Each structure stands twice: as C-alpha cells, then as structure tokens.
Short mmCIF file of C-alpha atoms in Angstrom, two decimals:
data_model
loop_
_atom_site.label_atom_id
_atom_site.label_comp_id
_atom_site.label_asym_id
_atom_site.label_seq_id
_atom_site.Cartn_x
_atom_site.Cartn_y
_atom_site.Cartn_z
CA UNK R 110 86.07 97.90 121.42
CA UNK R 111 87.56 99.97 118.43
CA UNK R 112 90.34 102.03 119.68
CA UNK R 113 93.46 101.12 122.01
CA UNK R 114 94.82 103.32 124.36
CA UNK R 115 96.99 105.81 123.37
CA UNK R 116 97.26 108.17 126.84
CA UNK R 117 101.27 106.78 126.95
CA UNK R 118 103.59 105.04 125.85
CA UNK R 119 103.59 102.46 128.20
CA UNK R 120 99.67 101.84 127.98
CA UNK R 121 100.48 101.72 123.95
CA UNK R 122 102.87 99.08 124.13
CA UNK R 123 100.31 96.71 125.38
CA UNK R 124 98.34 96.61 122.13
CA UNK R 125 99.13 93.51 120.03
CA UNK R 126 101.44 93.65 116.66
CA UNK R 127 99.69 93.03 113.50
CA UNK R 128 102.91 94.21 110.97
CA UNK R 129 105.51 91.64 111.10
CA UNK R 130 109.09 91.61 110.66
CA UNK R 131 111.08 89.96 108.27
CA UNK R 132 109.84 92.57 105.87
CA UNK R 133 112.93 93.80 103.36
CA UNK R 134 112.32 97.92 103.91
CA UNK R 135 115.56 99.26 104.59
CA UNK R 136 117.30 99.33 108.32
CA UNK R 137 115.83 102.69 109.49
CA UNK R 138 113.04 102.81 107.17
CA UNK R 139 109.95 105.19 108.45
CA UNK R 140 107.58 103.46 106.54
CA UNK R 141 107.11 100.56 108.87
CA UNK R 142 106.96 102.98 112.19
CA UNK R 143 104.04 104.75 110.40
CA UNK R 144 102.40 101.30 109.11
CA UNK R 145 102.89 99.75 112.55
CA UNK R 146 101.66 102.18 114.35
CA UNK R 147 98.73 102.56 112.62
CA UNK R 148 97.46 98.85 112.72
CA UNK R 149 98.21 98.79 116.74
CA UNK R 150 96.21 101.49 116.73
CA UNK R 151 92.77 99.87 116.57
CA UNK R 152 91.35 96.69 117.33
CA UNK R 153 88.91 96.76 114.40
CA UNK R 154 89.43 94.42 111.22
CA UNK R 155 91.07 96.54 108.54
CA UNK R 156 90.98 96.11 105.00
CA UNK R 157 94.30 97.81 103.84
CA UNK R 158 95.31 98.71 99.95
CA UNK R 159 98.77 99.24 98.88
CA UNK R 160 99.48 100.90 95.60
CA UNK R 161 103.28 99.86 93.83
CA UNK R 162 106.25 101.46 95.98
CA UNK R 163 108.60 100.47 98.93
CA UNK R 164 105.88 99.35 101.14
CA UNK R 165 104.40 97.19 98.10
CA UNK R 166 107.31 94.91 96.94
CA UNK R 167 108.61 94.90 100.80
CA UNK R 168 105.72 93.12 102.79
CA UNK R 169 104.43 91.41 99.99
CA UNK R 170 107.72 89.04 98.88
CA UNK R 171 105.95 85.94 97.77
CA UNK R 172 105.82 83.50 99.00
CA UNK R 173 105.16 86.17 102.05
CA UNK R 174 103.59 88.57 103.62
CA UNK R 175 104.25 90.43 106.29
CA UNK R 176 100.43 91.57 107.24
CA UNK R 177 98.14 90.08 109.71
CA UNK R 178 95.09 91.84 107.73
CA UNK R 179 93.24 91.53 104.82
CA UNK R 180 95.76 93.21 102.15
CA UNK R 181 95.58 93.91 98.65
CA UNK R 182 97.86 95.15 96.39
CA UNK R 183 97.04 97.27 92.77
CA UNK R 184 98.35 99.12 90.76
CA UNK R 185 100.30 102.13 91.38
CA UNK R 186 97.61 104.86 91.02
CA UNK R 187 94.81 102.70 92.52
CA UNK R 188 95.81 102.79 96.58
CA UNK R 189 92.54 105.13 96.86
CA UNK R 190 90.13 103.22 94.42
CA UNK R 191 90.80 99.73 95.75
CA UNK R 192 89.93 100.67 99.14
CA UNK R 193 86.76 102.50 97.66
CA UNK R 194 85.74 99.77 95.89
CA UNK R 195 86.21 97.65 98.87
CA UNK R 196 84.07 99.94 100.90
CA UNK R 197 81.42 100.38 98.34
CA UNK R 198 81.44 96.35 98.20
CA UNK R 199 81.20 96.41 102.18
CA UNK R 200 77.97 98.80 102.52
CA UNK R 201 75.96 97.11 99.62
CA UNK R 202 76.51 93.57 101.25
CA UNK R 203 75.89 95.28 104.33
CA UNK R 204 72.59 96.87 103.44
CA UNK R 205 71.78 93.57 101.33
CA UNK R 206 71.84 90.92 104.60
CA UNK R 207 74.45 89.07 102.65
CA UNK R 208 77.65 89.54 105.16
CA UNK R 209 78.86 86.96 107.16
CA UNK R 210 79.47 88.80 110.54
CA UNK R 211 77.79 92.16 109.83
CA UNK R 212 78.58 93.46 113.47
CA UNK R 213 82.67 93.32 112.94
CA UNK R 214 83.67 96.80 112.97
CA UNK R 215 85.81 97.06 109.67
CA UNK R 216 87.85 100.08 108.30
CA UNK R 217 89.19 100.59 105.18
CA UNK R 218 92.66 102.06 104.83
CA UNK R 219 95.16 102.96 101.91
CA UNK R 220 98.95 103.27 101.63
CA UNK R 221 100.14 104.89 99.11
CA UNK R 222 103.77 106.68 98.31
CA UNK R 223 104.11 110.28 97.59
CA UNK R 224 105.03 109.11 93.75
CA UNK R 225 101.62 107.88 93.97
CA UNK R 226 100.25 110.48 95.93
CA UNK R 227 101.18 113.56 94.80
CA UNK R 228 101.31 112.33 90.87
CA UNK R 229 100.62 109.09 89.57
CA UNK R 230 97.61 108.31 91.45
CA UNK R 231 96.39 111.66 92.41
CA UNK R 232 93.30 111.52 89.73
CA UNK R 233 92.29 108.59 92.16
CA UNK R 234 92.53 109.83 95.30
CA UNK R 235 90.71 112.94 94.43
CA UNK R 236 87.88 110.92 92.56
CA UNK R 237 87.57 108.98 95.65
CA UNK R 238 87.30 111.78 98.12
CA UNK R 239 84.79 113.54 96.15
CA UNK R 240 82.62 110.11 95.89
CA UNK R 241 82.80 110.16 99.68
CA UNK R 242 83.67 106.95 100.50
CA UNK R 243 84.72 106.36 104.09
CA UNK R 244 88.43 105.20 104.50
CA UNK R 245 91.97 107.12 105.33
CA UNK R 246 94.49 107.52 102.92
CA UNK R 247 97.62 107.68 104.21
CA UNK R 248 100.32 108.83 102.12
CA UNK R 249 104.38 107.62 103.23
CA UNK R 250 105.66 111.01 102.31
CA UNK R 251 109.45 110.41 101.44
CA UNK R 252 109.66 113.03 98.82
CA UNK R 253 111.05 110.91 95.98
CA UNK R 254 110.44 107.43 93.96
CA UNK R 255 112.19 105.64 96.18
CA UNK R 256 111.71 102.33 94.61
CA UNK R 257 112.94 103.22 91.62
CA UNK R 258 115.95 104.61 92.50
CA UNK R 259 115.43 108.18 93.71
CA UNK R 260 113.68 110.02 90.79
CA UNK R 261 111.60 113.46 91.82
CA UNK R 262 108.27 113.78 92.41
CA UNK R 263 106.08 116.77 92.56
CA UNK R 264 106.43 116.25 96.45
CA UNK R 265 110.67 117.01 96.16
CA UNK R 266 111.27 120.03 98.27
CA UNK R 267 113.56 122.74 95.90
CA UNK R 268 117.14 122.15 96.18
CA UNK R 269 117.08 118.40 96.83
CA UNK R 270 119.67 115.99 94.26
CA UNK R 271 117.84 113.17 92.75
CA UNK R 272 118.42 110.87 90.14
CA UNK R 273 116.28 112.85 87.86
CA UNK R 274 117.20 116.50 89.14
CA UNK R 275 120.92 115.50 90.08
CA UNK R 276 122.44 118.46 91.67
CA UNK R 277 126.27 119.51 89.88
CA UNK R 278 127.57 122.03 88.40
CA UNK R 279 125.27 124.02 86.49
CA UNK R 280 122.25 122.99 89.03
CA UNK R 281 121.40 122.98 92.23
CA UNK R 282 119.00 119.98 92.07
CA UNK R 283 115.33 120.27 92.15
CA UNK R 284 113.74 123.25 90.65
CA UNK R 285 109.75 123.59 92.13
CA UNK R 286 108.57 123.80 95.16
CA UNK R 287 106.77 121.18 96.91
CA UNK R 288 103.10 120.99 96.05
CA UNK R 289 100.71 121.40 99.03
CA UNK R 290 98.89 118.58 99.26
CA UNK R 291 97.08 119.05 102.50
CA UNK R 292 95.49 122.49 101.29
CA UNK R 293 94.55 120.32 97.96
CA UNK R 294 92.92 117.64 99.79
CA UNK R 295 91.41 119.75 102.04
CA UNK R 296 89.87 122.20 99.35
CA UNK R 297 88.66 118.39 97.31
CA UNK R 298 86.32 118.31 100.51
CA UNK R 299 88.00 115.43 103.05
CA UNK R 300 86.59 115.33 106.22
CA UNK R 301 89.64 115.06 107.55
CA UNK R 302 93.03 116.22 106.61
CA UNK R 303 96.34 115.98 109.17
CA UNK R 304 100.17 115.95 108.37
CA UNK R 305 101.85 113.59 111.16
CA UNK R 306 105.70 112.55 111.88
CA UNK R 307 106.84 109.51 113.21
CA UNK R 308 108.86 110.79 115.90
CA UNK R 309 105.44 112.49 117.66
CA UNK R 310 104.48 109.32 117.90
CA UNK R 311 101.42 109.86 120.07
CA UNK R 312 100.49 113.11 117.75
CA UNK R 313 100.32 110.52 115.00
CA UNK R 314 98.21 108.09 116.51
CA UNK R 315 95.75 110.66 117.73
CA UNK R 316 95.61 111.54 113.83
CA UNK R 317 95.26 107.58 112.97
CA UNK R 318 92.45 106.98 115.62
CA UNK R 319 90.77 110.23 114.24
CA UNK R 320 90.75 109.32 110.98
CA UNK R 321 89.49 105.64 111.62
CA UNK R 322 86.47 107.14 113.55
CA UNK R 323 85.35 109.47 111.24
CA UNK R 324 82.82 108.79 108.92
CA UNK R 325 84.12 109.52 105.08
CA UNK R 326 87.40 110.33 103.41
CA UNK R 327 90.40 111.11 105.12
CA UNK R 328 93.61 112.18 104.30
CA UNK R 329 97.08 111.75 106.32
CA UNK R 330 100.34 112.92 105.02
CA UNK R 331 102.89 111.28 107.04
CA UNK R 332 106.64 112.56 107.11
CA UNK R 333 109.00 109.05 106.15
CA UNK R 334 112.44 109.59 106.51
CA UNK R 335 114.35 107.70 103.68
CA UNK R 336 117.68 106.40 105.19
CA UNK R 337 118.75 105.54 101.28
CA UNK R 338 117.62 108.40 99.14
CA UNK R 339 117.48 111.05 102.25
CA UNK R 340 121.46 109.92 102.44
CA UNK R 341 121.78 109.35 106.21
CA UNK R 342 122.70 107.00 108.67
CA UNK R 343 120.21 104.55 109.43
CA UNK R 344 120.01 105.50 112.95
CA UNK R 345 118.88 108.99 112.51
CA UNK R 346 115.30 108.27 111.19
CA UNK R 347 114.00 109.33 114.28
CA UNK R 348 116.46 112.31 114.64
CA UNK R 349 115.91 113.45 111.23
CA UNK R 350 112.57 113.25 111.94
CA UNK R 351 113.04 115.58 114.60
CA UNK R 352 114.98 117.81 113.19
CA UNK R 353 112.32 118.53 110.39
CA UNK R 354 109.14 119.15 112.79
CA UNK R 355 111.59 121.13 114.99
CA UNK R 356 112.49 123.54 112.56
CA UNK R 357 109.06 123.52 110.74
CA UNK R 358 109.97 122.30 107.24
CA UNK R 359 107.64 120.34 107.90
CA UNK R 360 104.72 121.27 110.22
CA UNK R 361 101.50 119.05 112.44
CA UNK R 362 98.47 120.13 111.98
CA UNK R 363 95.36 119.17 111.08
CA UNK R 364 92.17 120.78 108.96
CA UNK R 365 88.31 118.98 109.77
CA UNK R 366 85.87 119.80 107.26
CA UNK R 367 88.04 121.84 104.91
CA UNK R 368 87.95 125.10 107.30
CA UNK R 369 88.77 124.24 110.82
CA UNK R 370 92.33 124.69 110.87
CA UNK R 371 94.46 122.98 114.05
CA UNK R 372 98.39 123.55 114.63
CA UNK R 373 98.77 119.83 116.55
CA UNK R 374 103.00 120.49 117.49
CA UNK R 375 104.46 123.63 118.53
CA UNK R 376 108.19 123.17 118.80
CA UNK R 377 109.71 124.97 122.33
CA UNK R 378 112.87 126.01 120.31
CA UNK R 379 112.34 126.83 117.13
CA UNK R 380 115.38 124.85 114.92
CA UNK R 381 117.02 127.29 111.53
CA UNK R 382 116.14 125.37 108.58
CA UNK R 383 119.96 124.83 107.77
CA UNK R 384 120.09 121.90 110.88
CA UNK R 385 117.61 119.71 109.35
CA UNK R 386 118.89 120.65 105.58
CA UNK R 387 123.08 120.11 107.09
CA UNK R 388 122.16 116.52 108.26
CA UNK R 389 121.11 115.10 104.55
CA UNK R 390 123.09 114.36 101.35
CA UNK R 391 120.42 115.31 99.59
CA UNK R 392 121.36 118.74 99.93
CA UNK R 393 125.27 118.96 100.56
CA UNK R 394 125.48 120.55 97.87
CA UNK R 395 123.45 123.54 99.06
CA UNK R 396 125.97 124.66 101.47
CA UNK R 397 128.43 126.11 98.62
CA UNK R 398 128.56 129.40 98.71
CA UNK R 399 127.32 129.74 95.03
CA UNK R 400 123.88 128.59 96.34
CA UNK R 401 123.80 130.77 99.59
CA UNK R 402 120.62 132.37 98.13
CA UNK R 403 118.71 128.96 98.04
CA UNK R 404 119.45 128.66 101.82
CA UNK R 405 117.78 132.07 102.09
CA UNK R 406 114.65 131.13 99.98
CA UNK R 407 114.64 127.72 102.52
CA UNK R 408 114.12 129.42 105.72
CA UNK R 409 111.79 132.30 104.10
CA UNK R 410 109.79 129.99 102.95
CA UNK R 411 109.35 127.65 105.83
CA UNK R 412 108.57 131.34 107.72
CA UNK R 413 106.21 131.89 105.64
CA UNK R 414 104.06 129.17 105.90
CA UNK R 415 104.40 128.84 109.32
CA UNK R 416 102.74 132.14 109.36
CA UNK R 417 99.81 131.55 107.20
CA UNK R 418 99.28 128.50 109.43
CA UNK R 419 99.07 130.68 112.29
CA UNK R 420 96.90 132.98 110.29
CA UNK R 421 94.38 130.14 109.35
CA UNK R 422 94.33 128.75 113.08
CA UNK R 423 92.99 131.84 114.30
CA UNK R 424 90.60 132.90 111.58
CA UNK R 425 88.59 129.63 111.28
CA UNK R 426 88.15 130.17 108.08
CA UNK F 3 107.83 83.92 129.21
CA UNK F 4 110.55 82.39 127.86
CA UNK F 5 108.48 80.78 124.91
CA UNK F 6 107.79 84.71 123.92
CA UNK F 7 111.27 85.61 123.08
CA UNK F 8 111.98 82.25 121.63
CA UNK F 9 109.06 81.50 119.63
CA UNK F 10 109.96 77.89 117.81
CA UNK F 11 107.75 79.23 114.88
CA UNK F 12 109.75 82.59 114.43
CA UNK F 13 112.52 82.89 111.59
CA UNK F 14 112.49 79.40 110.46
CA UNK F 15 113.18 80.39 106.84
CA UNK F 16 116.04 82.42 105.42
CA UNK F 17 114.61 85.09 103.10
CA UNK F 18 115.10 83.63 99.11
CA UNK F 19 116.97 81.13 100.44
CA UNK F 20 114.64 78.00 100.76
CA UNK F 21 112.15 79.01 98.69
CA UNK F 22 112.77 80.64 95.66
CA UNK F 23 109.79 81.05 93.04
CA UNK F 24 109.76 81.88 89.95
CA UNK F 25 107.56 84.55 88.64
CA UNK F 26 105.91 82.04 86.16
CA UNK F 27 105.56 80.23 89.29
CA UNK F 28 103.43 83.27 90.85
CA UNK F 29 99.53 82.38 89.82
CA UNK F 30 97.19 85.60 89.36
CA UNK F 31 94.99 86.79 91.44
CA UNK F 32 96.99 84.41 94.58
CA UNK F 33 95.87 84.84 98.87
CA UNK F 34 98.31 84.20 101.16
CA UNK F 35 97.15 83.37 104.26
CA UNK F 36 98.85 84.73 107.75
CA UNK F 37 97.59 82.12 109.55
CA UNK F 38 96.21 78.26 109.94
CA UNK F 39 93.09 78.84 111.88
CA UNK F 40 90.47 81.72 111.59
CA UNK F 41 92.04 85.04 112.08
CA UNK F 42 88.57 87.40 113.10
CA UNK F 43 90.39 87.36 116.75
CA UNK F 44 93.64 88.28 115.66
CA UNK F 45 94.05 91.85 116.92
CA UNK F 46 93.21 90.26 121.02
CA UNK F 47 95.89 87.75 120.38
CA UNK F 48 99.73 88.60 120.77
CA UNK F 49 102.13 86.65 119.06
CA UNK F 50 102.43 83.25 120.63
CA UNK F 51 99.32 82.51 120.74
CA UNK F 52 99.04 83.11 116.95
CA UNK F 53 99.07 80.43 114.72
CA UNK F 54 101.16 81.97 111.86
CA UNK F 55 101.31 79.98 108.46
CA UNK F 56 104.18 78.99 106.57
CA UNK F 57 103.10 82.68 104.30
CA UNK F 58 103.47 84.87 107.07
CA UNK F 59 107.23 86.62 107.18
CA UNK F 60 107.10 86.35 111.51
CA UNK F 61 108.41 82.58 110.14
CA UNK F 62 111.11 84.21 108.10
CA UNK F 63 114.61 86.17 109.32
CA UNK F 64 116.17 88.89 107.68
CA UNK F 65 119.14 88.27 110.45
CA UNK F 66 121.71 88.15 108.24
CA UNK F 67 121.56 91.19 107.21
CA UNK F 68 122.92 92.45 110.08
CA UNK F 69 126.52 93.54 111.07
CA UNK F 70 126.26 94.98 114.01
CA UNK F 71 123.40 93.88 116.82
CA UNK F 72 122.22 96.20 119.81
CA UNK F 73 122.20 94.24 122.98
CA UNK F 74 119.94 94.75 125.78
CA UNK F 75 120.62 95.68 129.58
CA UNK F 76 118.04 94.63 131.68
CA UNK F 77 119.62 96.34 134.59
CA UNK F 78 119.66 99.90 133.45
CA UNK F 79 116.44 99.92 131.38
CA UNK F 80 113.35 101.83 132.76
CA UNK F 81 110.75 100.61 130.42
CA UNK F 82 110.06 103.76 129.00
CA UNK F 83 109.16 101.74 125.86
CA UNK F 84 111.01 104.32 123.16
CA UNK F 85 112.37 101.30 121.07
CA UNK F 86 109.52 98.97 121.02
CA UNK F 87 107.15 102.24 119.25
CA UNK F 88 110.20 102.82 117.23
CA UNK F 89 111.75 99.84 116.21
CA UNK F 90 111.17 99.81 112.33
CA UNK F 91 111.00 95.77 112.45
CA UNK F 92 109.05 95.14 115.24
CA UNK F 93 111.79 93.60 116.93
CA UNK F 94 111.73 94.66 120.46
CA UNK F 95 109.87 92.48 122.59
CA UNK F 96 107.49 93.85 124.97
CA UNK F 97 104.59 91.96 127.40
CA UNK F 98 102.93 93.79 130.05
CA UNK F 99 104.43 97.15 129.75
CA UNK F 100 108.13 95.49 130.35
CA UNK F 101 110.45 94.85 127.46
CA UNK F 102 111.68 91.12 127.32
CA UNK F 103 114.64 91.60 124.68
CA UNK F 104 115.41 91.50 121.24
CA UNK F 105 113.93 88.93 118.41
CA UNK F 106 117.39 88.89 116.63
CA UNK F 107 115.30 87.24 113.84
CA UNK F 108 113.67 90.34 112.85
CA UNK F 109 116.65 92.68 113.56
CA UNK F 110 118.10 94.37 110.82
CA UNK F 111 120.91 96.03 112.76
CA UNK F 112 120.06 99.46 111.94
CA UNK F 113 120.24 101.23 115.29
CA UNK F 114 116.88 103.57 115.62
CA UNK F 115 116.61 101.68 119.37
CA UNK F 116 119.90 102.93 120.47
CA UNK F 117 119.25 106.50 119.43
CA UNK F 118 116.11 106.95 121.17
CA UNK F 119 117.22 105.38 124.35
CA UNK F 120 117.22 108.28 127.13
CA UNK F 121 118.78 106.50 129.83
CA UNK F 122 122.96 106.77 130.60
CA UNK F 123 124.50 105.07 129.90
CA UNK F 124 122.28 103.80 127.37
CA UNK F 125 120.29 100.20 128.20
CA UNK F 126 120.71 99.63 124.29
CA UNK F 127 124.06 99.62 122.23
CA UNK F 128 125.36 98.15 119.30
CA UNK F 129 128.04 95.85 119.14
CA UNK F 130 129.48 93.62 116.14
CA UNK F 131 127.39 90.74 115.19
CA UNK F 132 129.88 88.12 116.17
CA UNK F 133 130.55 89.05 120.11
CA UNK F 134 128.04 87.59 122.73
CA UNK F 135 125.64 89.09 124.88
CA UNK F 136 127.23 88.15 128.34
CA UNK F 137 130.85 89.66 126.92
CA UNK F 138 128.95 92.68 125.22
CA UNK F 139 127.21 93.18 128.81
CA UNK F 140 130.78 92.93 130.73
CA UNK F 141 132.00 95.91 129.20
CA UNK F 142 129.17 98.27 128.98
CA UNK F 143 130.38 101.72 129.90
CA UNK F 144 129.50 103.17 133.01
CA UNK F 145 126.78 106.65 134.06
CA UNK F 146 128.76 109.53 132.10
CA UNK F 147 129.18 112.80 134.44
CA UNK F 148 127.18 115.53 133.27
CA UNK F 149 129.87 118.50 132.11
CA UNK F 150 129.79 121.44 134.01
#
C-alpha cells in the first residue's frame, strides 16, 4: 500500500489530506496545490525538507505547522542535503537492525524554491544527485525570490520586471534567458527528471508517484504561479497556469535515465506566446512598441525549443 | 457528517492573535508535534478522526483574511471535484467522492474554486464576506443561454 489512485479525479479525492490550512501563502498561491498534491499522493511516511522561501516561513509559523509529516527545515541551499542526510541516516539504521519499524515504507522528499534551485542551493542539489541518494527534489518554480520581495533569479524568463531588473525606461527588465534546469539535472545523471504544472493535475501526480517509486535521485520542476510577483488576480492561478502549458512557454515532459526523452502534454490548440505574456504585470511593459522585437525573440524561442523537444523524443538519444 | 464540516477542533486560534512568541522565546533545534497520539497511521485517517495538537495550523483560521467568500450550491454541483484538487488551502470539503462544503476557517477568499467550476451557472461564486449563505443562495443567477 504505497500509491493512491490517481485514474480520476473523483477516485483522487478520496485520499486523505496531510497539508493543512491555516498556512499564510498567499490567496491563489501554487505552491500549496503542488505540496498538497504531492503528499495525497502516497500513503507512505515521508520525510520532507524545506530549504528558506515562501513555503518555509508559511507552514512553519511557530508556534505551528501546517504538516502532518515529519518536516524539517535548513538552510536555504540545503533542501537537497537534508533529505540526503536523512536518507543516508535511514539505510545505515536500516542495514544496522537499529530501526524501530523497519517495514514502514518511507520516502524522502525536498522542497526547494527556484532561488534555491536554480542558484543558491544548486551546488547541493547537484552534489546530492551525483552521490545517488534516493529522494525527489521538487523545485516550486515561480521564477523570482518571492520571499524577499521579487528579486531575479537565474530562473527569470527575459523580459520579466523585478525588483532587481525593474523594467522602465532605458530597460526592458530581465536581461538572460532562463537557465535549463531539466537538461542540467538530467546531464548530472538523475534517474528521473519531469517538468509538471498544477493545472494537469493528474500529469503531475503521475510525475510525483514516479518519482516516489523510483529508486535514486529525482528531479521535478514544477510551474507555481505567483499571484503577488506574477501580478495577477488571485483567481487566475489555475488559468495562468493554463495559459503557459498551452502556449508552451513552458512545456511537460519528462527524461528517465538522462536519454529517454517523453513529451507528457500536447496542447490541441497551440496558444501565441503573447496570451500567456498579456495576462501578467510582469511584462506590461513588453507590449510597447519600442520592445516589439522582444515579443519576437518570445515566441521564437518558445518554437524553438518546442522543436528540439520533438527532436529528442524521437531520437532517444 | 455533520461533525466533518464542523470539526470543534478546527480554527480555534486566530493566527498571531493568542499566541504571540517572541523569537527569544523560539528554543533551537524545537519539534512541533501535529498530533496527541502516535501519528504512523496518519495517512488512513481523514481529518476527524485525527487527533490534531494545539501545533498543528488545522486548529488555527486565517478567516479573516477574507473579503469576499464563495458559497456553495449543492443543487447544481456535479461532483466533478475541480475545487477540492485545486483549492490552494485545502478548504473544500470532500468524503466519499461528494463535496460537503466549505471550511470557512481555512478560506482565504481567493477564488481559484470559482474559476475552475465547469458547471452554469457556476455551483461556486463569491459573494462579500458579510451576506449569508441562504440570501447568497436566493439570488444565484440562473443556466446562461449559449450565444448563437
């Protein structure tokens, strides 16, 4: 007894809460859809790390906590090394006789932020995955520090106004690209490496069961829609959410073993990149005609990589 | 069923309100507990038969931060269960594949349930926190005609 049922929605629903509310993430906030679903996803015990970020200083107010699991919280780097050491901790007492209730299944997860992710802790996570520990990493992908107010992070997409890369009148916001994590983690040898959305909800928990069954490092970028920093109604989490796996800013798939390449969502109608860019502050600013050729650069890019996806999914390679 | 959506245990504490600590207060290395009794089980049991602590936030409400409240309608819904995977604050009630209602304790106000609703008229809409249910109910809107 490991996995719930995740054939529909209404078979889901039966599985048994273990995030509670009363947590103080935003109205609208993705992060708790994607923690949520992931702990109603299995029945096992879990043993769940949270580096510094939203999720942190949200479920963890003291004197609460909004988690019906053993929880720790570290540092902001250390998401990926205090669920290794938990897991290295695990095995020896396993293999020594010296665990309480050796048969309880027990995963190891990790939460981390894209700040934490795709920067601050990404020495971490990679030393982790190349140790070969077996847990999931899932990184709440909201492409900013959020916490702190909206600063960039190396996981910004180009033309997006943050605190730190404000857009105005001599710039139009962020200047890079968004680094590809998946293709990093994949190449730094994860078993398993999938990019999920909250709003395929049943795509995601596919990933989430996958991830828990495999044995060794995982890696799950998940797509969180930030009502605050995003600048959009509260509401919309779900629609923004659609909007970007719709018009494949931001794409599901999936690579086992660092080679087997899997497009998970193909969208029926194919969205221009300009919907899901029109329906955030972030990047008002973008529609001036001035910065026409950014829009351009958008939905060539987005092409692009949508291609090489397609490219990879056939070769196997 | 009716102990479900009002669970005595649920939102007894206002968040910061009651029990404000200091962070010299805060000891190192501190466990909170979720629960009073052994917890191994805890993924088989749904809420009310969970003995939560006085740690766990399902004792603590975050309802006034709302403004404006969704209210349910039994009588349209279809139990397609869109708000209950959605619901950011696991604040839509469900048991046996039927949703129950809304644990206004939990609620933030901040819509998502409404949005995904695929019915019409909607079984889910927001009204101002202030109005009841029965009034919000008497003047839902009625099945809009598809335009031609």
């Amino acid at each position: 007894m490991a996995i719930t049922s995740v054939k529909n929605l209404k078979e889901f629903s039966t599985t048994n809460e273990r995030f509670e509310g009363a947590h103080l993430l935003c109205p609208g906030c993705a992060h708790s859809m994607i923690v949520r679903e992931l702990m109603n996803c299995s029945d096992d015990n879990l043993v769940i790390s949270t580096n510094t970020g939203c999720l942190e200083v949200s479920t963890a107010v003291y004197p609460y906590t909004s988690w019906d699991t053993s929880w720790i919280h570290i540092g902001f780097e250390n998401a990926a090394t205090a669920a290794a050491g938990a897991e290295a901790m695990y095995k020896a007492r396993k293999r020594k006789g010296t665990l309480k209730n050796p048969d309880a299944p027990v995963k190891f997860v990790a939460f981390g932020g894209d700040g934490s992710t795709y920067d601050i802790g990404f020495q971490w996570l990679s030393g982790a995955v190349e140790r070969g520990h077996n847990f999931t990493y899932i990184c709440l992908d909201n492409e900013n520090y959020a916490n702190t107010g909206g600063q960039r992070s190396s996981s910004t997409p180009i033309g997006a106004s943050t605190t730190t890369a404000p857009a105005g009148r001599v710039s139009y916001g962020e200047k890079r690209n968004k680094k590809d994590m998946m293709a990093i983690m994949a190449a730094n040898g994860a078993s398993y490496v999938a990019q999920v959305a909250p709003n395929k909800w049943k795509n995601m928990a596919q990933a989430f069961q996958k991830a828990l069954s495999i044995d060794g490092p995982c890696y799950i970028n998940a797509l969180s829609a930030c009502t605050t920093e995003w600048k959009f109604d509260p509401k919309d989490t779900i629609n923004i959410s659609d909007l970007a796996t719709d018009s494949l800013v931001f794409p599901l798939y999936e690579i086992i073993d660092g080679t087997e390449l899997n497009i998970t969502y193909r969208p029926k109608n194919v969205l221009p990149v300009k919907d899901y860019l029109a329906a955030q502050g972030r990047f008002k600013h973008l529609f001036k005609p001035e910065n026409a050729h950014i829009l351009e650069e958008w939905q060539k890019r987005v092409d692009e990589k949508w291609e090489y996806l397609q490219r990879r999914e056939e070769a196997r390679v | 069923m009716s102990n479900v959506l009002s669970n005595e245990k649920r939102g007894m504490h206002e968040l910061g309100a009651e029990k404000k600590v200091g962070w010299d207060e805060v000891t190192h290395g501190v466990v909170l507990h979720s629960f009073e009794d052994d917890a191994t089980d805890v993924a088989m049991r749904k809420a009310e038969d969970r003995k939560y602590s006085e740690f766990s936030s399902y004792t603590a409400t975050v309802a006034s931060w709302r403004v404006i409240k969704p209210v349910y309608n039994r009588d349209i819904c279809i139990d397609c269960q869109n708000c209950w995977v959605w619901c950011p604050d696991s604040s839509i009630i469900s048991r046996d594949k039927q949703i129950l209602g809304i644990d206004y304790d939990h609620c933030k106000g901040c819509g998502v349930c409404v949005e995904v609703c695929p019915t019409n008229p909607k079984s889910l809409l927001m009204f101002g926190e202030a109005m009841s249910s029965e009034d919000a109910i008497a003047q839902w809107p009625v099945k809009e005609k598809k335009e031609k």
